[in-house]
JSON list of C-alpha atoms in Angstrom, two decimals:
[
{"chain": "A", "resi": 1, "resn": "UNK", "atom": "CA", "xyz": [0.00, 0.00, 0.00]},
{"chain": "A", "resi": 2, "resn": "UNK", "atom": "CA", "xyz": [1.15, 3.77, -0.64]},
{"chain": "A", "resi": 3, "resn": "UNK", "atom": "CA", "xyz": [2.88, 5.64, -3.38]},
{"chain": "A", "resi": 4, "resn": "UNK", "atom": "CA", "xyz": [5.78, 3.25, -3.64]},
{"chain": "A", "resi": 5, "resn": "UNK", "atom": "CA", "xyz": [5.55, -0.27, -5.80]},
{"chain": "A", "resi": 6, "resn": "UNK", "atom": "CA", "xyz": [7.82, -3.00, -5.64]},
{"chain": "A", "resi": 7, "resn": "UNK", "atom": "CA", "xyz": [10.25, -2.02, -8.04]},
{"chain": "A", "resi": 8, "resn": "UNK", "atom": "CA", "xyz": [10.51, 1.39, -6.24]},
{"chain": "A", "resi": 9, "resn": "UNK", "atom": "CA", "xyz": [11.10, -0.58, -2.54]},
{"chain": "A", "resi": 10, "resn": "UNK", "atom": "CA", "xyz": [13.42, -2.56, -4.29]},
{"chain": "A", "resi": 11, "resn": "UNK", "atom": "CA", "xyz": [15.88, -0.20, -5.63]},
{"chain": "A", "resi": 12, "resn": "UNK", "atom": "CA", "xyz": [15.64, 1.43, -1.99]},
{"chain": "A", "resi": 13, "resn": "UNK", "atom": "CA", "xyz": [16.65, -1.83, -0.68]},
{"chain": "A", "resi": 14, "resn": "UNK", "atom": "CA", "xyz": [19.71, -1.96, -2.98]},
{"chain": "A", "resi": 15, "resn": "UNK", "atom": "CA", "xyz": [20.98, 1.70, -2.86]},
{"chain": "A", "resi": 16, "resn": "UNK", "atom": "CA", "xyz": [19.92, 1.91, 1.25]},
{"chain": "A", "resi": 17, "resn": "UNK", "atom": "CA", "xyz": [20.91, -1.49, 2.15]},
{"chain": "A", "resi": 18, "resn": "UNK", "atom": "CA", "xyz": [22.70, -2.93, -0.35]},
{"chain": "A", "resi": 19, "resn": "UNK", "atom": "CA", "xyz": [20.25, -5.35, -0.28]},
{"chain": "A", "resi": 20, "resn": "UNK", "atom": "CA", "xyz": [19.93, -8.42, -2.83]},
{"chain": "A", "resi": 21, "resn": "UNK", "atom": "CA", "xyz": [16.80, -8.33, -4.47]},
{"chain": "A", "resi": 22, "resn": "UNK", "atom": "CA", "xyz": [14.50, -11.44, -6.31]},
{"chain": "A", "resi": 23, "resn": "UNK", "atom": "CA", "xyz": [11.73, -10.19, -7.75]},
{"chain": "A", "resi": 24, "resn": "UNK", "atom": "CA", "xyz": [8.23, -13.08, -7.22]},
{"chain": "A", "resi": 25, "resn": "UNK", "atom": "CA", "xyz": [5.37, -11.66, -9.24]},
{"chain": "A", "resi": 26, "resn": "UNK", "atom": "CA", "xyz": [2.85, -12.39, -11.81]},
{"chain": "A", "resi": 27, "resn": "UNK", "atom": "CA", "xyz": [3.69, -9.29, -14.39]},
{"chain": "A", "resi": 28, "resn": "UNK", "atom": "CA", "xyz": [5.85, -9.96, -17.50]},
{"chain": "A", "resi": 29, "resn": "UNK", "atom": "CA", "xyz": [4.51, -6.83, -19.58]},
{"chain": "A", "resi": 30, "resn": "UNK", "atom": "CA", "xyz": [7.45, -5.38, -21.17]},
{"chain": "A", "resi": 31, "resn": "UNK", "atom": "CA", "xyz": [7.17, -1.98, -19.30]},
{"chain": "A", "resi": 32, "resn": "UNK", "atom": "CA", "xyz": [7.70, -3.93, -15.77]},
{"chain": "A", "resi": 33, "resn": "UNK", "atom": "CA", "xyz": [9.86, -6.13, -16.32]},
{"chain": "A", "resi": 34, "resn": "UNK", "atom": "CA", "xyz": [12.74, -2.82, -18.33]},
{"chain": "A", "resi": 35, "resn": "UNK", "atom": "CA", "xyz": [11.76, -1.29, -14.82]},
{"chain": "A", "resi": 36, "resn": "UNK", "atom": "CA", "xyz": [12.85, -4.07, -12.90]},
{"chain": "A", "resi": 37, "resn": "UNK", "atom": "CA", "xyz": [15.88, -4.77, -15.11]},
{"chain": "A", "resi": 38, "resn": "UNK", "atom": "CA", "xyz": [17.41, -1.01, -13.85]},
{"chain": "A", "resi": 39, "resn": "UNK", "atom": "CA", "xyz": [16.95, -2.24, -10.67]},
{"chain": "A", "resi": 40, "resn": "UNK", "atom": "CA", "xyz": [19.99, -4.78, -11.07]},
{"chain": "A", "resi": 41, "resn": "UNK", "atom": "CA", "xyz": [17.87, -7.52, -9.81]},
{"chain": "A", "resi": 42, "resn": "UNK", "atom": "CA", "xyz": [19.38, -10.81, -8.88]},
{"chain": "A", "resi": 43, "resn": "UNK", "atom": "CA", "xyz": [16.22, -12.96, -10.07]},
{"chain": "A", "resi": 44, "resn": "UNK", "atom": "CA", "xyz": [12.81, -12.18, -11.70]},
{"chain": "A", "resi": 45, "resn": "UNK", "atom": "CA", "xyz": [10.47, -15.13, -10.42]},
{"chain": "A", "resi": 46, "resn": "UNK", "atom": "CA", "xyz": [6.96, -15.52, -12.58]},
{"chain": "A", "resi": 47, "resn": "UNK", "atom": "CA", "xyz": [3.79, -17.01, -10.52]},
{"chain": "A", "resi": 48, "resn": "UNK", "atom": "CA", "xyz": [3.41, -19.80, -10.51]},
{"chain": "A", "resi": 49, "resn": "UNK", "atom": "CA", "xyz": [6.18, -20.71, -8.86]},
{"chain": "A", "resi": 50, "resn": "UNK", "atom": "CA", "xyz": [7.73, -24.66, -8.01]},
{"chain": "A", "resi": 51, "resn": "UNK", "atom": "CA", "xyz": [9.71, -24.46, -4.30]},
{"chain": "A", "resi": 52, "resn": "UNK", "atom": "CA", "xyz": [12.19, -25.27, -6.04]},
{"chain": "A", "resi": 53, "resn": "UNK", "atom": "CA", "xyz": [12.65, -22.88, -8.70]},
{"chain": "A", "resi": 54, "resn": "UNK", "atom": "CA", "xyz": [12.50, -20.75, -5.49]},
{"chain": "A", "resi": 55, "resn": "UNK", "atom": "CA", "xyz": [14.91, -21.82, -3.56]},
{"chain": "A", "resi": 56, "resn": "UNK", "atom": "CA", "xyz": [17.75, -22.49, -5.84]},
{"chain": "A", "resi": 57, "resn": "UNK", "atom": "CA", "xyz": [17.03, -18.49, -7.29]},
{"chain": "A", "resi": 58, "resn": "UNK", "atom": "CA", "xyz": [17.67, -17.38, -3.90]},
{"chain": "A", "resi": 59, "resn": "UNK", "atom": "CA", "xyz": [20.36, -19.20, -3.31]},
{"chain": "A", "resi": 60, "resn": "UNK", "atom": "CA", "xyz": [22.28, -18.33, -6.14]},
{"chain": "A", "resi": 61, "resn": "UNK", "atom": "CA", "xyz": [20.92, -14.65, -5.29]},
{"chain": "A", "resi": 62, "resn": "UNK", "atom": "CA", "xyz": [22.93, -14.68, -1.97]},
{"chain": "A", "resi": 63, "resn": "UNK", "atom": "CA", "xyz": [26.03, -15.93, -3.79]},
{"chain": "A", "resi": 64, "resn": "UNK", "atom": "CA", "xyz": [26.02, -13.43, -6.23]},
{"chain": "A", "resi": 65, "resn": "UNK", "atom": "CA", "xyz": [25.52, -10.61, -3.56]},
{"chain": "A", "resi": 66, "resn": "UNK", "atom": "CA", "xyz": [28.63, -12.22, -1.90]},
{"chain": "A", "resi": 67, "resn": "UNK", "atom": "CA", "xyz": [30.70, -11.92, -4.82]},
{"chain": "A", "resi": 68, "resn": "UNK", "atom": "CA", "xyz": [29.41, -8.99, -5.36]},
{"chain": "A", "resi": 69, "resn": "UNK", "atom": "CA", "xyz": [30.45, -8.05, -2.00]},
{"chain": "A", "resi": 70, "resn": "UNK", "atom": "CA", "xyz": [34.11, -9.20, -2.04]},
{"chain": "A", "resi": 71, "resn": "UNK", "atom": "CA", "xyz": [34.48, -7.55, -5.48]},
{"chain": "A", "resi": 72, "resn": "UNK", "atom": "CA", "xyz": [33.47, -3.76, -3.90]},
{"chain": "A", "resi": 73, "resn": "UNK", "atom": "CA", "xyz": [35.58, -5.11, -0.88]},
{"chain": "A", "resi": 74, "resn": "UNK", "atom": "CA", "xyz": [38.63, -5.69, -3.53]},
{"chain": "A", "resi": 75, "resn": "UNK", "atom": "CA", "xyz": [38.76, -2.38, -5.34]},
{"chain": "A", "resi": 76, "resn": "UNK", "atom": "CA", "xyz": [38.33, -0.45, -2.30]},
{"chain": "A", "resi": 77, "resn": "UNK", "atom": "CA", "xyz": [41.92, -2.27, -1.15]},
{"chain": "A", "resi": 78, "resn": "UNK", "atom": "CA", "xyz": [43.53, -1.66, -4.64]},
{"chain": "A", "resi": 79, "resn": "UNK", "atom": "CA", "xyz": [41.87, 1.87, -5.45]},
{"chain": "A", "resi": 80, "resn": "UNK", "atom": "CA", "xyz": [43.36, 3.04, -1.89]},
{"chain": "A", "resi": 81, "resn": "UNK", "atom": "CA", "xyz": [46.67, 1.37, -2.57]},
{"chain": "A", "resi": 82, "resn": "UNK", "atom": "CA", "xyz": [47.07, 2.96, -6.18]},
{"chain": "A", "resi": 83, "resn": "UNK", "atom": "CA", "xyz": [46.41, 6.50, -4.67]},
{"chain": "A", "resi": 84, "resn": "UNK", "atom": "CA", "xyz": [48.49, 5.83, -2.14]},
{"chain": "A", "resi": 85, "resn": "UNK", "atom": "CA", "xyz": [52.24, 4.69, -4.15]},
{"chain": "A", "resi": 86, "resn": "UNK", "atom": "CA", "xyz": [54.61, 7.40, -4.00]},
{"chain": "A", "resi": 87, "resn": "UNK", "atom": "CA", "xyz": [55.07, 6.57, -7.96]},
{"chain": "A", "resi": 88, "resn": "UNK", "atom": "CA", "xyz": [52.81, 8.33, -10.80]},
{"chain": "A", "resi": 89, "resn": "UNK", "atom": "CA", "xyz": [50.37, 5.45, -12.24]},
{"chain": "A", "resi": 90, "resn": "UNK", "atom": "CA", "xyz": [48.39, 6.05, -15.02]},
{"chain": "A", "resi": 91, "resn": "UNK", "atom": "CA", "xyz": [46.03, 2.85, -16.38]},
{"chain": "A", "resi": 92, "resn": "UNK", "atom": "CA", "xyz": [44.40, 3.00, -19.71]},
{"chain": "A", "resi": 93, "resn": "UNK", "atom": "CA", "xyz": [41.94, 0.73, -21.72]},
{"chain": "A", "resi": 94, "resn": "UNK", "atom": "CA", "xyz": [42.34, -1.68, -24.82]},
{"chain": "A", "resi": 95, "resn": "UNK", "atom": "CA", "xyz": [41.83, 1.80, -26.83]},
{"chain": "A", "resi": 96, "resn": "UNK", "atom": "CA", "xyz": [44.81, 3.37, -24.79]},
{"chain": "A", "resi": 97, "resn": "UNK", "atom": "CA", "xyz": [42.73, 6.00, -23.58]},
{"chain": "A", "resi": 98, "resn": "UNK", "atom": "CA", "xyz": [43.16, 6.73, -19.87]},
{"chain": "A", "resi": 99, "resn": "UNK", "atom": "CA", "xyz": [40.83, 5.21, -17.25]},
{"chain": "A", "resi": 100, "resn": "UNK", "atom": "CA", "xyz": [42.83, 5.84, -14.36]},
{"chain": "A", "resi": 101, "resn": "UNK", "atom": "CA", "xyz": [45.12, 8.42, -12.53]},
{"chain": "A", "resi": 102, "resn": "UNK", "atom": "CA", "xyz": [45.92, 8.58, -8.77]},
{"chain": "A", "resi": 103, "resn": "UNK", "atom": "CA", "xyz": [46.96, 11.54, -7.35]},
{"chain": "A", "resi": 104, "resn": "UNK", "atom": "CA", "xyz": [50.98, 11.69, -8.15]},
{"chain": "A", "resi": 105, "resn": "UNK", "atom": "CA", "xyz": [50.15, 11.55, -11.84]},
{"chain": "A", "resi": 106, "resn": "UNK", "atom": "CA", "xyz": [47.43, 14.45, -11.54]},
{"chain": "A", "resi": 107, "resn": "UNK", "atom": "CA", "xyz": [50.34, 16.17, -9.70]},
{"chain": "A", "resi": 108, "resn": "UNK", "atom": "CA", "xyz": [53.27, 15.24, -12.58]},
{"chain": "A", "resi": 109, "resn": "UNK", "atom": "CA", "xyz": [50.77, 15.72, -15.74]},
{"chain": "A", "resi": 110, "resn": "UNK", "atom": "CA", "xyz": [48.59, 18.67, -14.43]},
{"chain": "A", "resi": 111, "resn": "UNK", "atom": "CA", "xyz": [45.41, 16.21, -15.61]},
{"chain": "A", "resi": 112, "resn": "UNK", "atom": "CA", "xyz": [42.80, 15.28, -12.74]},
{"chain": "A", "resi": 113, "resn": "UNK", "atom": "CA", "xyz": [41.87, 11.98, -13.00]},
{"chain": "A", "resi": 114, "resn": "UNK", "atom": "CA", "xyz": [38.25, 13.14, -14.30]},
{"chain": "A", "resi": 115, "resn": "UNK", "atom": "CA", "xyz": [39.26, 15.36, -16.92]},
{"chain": "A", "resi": 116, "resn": "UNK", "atom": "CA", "xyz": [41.48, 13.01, -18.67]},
{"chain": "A", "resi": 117, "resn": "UNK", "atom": "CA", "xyz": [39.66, 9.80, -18.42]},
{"chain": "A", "resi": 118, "resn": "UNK", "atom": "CA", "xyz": [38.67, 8.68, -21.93]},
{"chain": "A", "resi": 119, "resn": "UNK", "atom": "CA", "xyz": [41.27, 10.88, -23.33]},
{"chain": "A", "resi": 120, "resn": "UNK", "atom": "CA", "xyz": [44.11, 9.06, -25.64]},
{"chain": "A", "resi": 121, "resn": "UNK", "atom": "CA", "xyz": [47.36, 8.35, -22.93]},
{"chain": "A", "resi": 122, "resn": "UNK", "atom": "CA", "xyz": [49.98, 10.43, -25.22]},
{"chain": "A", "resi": 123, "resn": "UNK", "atom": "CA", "xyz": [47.34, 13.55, -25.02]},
{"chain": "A", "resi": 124, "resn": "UNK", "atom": "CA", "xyz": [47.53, 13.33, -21.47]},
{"chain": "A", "resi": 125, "resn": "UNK", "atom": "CA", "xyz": [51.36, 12.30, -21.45]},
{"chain": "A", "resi": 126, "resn": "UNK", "atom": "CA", "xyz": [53.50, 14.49, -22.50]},
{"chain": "A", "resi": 127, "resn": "UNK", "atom": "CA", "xyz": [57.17, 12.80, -22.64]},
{"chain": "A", "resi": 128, "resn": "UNK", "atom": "CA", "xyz": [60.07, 14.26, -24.87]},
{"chain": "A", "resi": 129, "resn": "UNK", "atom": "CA", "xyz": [62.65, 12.34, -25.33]},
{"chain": "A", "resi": 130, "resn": "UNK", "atom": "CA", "xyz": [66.17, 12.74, -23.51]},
{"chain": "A", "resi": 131, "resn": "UNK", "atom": "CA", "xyz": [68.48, 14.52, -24.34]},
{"chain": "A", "resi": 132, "resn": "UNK", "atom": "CA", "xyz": [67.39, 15.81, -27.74]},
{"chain": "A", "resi": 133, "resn": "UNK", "atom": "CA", "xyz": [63.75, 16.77, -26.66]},
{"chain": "A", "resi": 134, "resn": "UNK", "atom": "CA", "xyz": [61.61, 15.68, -29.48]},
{"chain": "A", "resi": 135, "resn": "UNK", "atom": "CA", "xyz": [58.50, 14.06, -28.84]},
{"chain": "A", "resi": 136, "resn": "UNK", "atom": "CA", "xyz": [58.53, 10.08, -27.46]},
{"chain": "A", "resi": 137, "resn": "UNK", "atom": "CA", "xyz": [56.59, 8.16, -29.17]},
{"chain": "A", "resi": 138, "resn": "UNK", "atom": "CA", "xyz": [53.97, 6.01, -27.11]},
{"chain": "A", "resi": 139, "resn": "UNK", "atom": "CA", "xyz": [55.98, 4.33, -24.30]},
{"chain": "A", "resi": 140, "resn": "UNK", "atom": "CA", "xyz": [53.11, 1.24, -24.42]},
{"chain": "A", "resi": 141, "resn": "UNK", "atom": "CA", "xyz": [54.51, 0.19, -27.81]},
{"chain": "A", "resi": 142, "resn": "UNK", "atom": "CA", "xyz": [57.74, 1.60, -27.52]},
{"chain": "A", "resi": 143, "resn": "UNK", "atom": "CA", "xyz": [59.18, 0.05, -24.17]},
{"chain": "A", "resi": 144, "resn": "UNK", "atom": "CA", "xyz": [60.10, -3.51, -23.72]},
{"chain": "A", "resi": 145, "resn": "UNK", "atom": "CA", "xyz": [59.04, -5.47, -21.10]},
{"chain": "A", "resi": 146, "resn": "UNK", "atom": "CA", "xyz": [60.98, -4.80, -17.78]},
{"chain": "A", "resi": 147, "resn": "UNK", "atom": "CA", "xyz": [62.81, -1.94, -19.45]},
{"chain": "A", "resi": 148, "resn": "UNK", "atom": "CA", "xyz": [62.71, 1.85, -17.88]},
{"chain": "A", "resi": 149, "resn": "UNK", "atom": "CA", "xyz": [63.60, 4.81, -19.64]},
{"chain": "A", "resi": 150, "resn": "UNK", "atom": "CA", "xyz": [64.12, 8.31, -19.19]},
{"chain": "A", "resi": 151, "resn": "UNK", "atom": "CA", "xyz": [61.95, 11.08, -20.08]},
{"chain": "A", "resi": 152, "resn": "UNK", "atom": "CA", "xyz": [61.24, 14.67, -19.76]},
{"chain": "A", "resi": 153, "resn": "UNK", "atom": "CA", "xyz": [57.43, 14.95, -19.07]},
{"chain": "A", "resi": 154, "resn": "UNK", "atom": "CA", "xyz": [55.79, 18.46, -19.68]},
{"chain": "A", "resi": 155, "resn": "UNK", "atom": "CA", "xyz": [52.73, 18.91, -17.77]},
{"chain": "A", "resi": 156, "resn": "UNK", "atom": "CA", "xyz": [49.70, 20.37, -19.37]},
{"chain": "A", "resi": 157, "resn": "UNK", "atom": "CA", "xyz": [50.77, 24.25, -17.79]},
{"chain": "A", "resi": 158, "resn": "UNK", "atom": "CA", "xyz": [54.47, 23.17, -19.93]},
{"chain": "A", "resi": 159, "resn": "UNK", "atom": "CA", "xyz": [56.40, 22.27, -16.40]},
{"chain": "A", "resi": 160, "resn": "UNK", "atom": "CA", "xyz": [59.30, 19.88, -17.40]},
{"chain": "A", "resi": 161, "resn": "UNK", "atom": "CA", "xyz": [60.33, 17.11, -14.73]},
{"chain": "A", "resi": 162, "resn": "UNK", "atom": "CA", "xyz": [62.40, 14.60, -15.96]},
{"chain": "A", "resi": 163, "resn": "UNK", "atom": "CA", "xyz": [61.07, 10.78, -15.36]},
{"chain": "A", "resi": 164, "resn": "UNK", "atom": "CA", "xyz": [61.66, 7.28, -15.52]},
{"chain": "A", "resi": 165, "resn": "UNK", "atom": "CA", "xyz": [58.78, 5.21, -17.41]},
{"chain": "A", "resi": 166, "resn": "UNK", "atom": "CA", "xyz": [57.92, 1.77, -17.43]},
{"chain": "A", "resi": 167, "resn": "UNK", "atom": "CA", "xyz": [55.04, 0.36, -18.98]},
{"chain": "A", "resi": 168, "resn": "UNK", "atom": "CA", "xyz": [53.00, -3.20, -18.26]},
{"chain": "A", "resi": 169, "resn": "UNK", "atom": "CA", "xyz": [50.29, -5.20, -20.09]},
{"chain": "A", "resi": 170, "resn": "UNK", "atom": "CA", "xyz": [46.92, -5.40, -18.06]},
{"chain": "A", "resi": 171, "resn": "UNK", "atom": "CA", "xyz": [45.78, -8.56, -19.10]},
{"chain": "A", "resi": 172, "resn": "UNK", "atom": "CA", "xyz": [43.19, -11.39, -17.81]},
{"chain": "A", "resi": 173, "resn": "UNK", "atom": "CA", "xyz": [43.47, -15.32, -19.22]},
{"chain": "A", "resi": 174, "resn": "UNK", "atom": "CA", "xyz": [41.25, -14.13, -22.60]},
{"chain": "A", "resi": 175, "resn": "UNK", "atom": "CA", "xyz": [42.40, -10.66, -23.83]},
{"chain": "A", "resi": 176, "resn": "UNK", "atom": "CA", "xyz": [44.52, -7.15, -23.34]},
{"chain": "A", "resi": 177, "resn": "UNK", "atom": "CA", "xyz": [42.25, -5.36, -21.11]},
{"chain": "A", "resi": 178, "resn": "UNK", "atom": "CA", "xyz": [44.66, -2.50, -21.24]},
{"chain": "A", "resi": 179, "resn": "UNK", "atom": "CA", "xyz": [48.28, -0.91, -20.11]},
{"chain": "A", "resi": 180, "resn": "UNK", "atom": "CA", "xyz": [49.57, 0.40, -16.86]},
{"chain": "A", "resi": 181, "resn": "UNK", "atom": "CA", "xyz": [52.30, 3.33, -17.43]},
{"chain": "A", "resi": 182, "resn": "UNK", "atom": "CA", "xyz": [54.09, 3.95, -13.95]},
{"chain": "A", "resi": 183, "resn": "UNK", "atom": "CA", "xyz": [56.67, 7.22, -13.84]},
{"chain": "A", "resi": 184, "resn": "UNK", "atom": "CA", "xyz": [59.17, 7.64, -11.06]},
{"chain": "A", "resi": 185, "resn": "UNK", "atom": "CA", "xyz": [59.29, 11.65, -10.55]},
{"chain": "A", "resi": 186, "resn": "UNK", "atom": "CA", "xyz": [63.43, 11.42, -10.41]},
{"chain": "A", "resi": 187, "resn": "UNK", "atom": "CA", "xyz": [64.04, 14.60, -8.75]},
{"chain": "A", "resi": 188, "resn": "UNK", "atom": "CA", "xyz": [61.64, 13.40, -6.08]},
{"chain": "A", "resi": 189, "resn": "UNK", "atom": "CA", "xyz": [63.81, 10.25, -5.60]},
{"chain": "A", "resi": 190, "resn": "UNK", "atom": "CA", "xyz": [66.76, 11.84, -5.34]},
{"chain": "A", "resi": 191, "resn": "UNK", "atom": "CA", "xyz": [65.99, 14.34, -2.83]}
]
């Protein structure tokens, strides 16, 4: 009863509680069932129901939500441990355009994280090569693996800091997902 339906007290219970939600009713019209879907349920139950057909959607339900669980639980670890390396890490995509920056890499580029996401890596990263100062080309393709080199990077307000680069493939077991470009601020190191 009252203004709210079940698809509205479910997406409080998920954004609220971070509740798992199944959804047990006897609508399949094509106008509930798009609501329901941007509700990121974990099942969508049609009466009648068997116990079984029950049951085993709930249970997978709760072991989704605890995946789903460890997963937030995961980043939070690795998206506080990337902001927190004293080295500049920028991560980009299978495109090569940036999806990542922590805060040493805002600092060396002059890009916040927001305003260069989606942007292509070498519009973002300015390197010149040492000591003749022409452009480097894209350390992703340029670099071997386990090799550093030296740079000058120019920030976007044209401050020049020299830098070490290294570059690594982000990969899972099917494809490239994308490249991690880590720069040691060398002045910083030495001082």
């Amino acid at each position: 009863k009252g203004e709210m339906d079940g698809i509205a007290a479910a997406q409080l219970l998920k954004s609220e509680l971070q509740a798992p939600v199944v959804y047990l009713t006897a609508h399949a019209d094509e106008d509930t069932v798009s609501r329901a879907t941007l509700t990121e349920p974990f099942g969508y139950i049609l009466k009648p129901i068997a116990d079984a057909n029950l049951r085993s959607t709930v249970q997978i339900a709760i072991y989704k939500h605890e995946m789903e669980r460890r997963l937030r639980i995961s980043e939070a670890w690795l998206s506080t441990t990337l902001r927190s390396i004293g080295d500049a890490i920028i991560a980009t995509d299978a495109n090569g355009d940036i999806v990542f920056l922590n805060a040493v890499a805002e600092r060396l580029t002059g890009w916040t994280a927001p305003d260069a996401a989606g942007r292509p890596l070498m519009e973002i990263l300015g390197l010149r090569e040492e000591p003749s100062g022409d452009p480097a080309p894209n350390p992703v393709f340029d670099l071997f693996p386990d090799e550093a080199r030296s740079y000058t990077l120019v920030s976007r307000s044209g401050a020049c800091v020299p830098v070490e680069a290294e570059c690594f493939e982000n990969r899972d077991d099917l494809e490239l997902l994308g490249a991690i470009v880590v720069l040691r601020d060398i002045p910083a190191r030495t001082a």
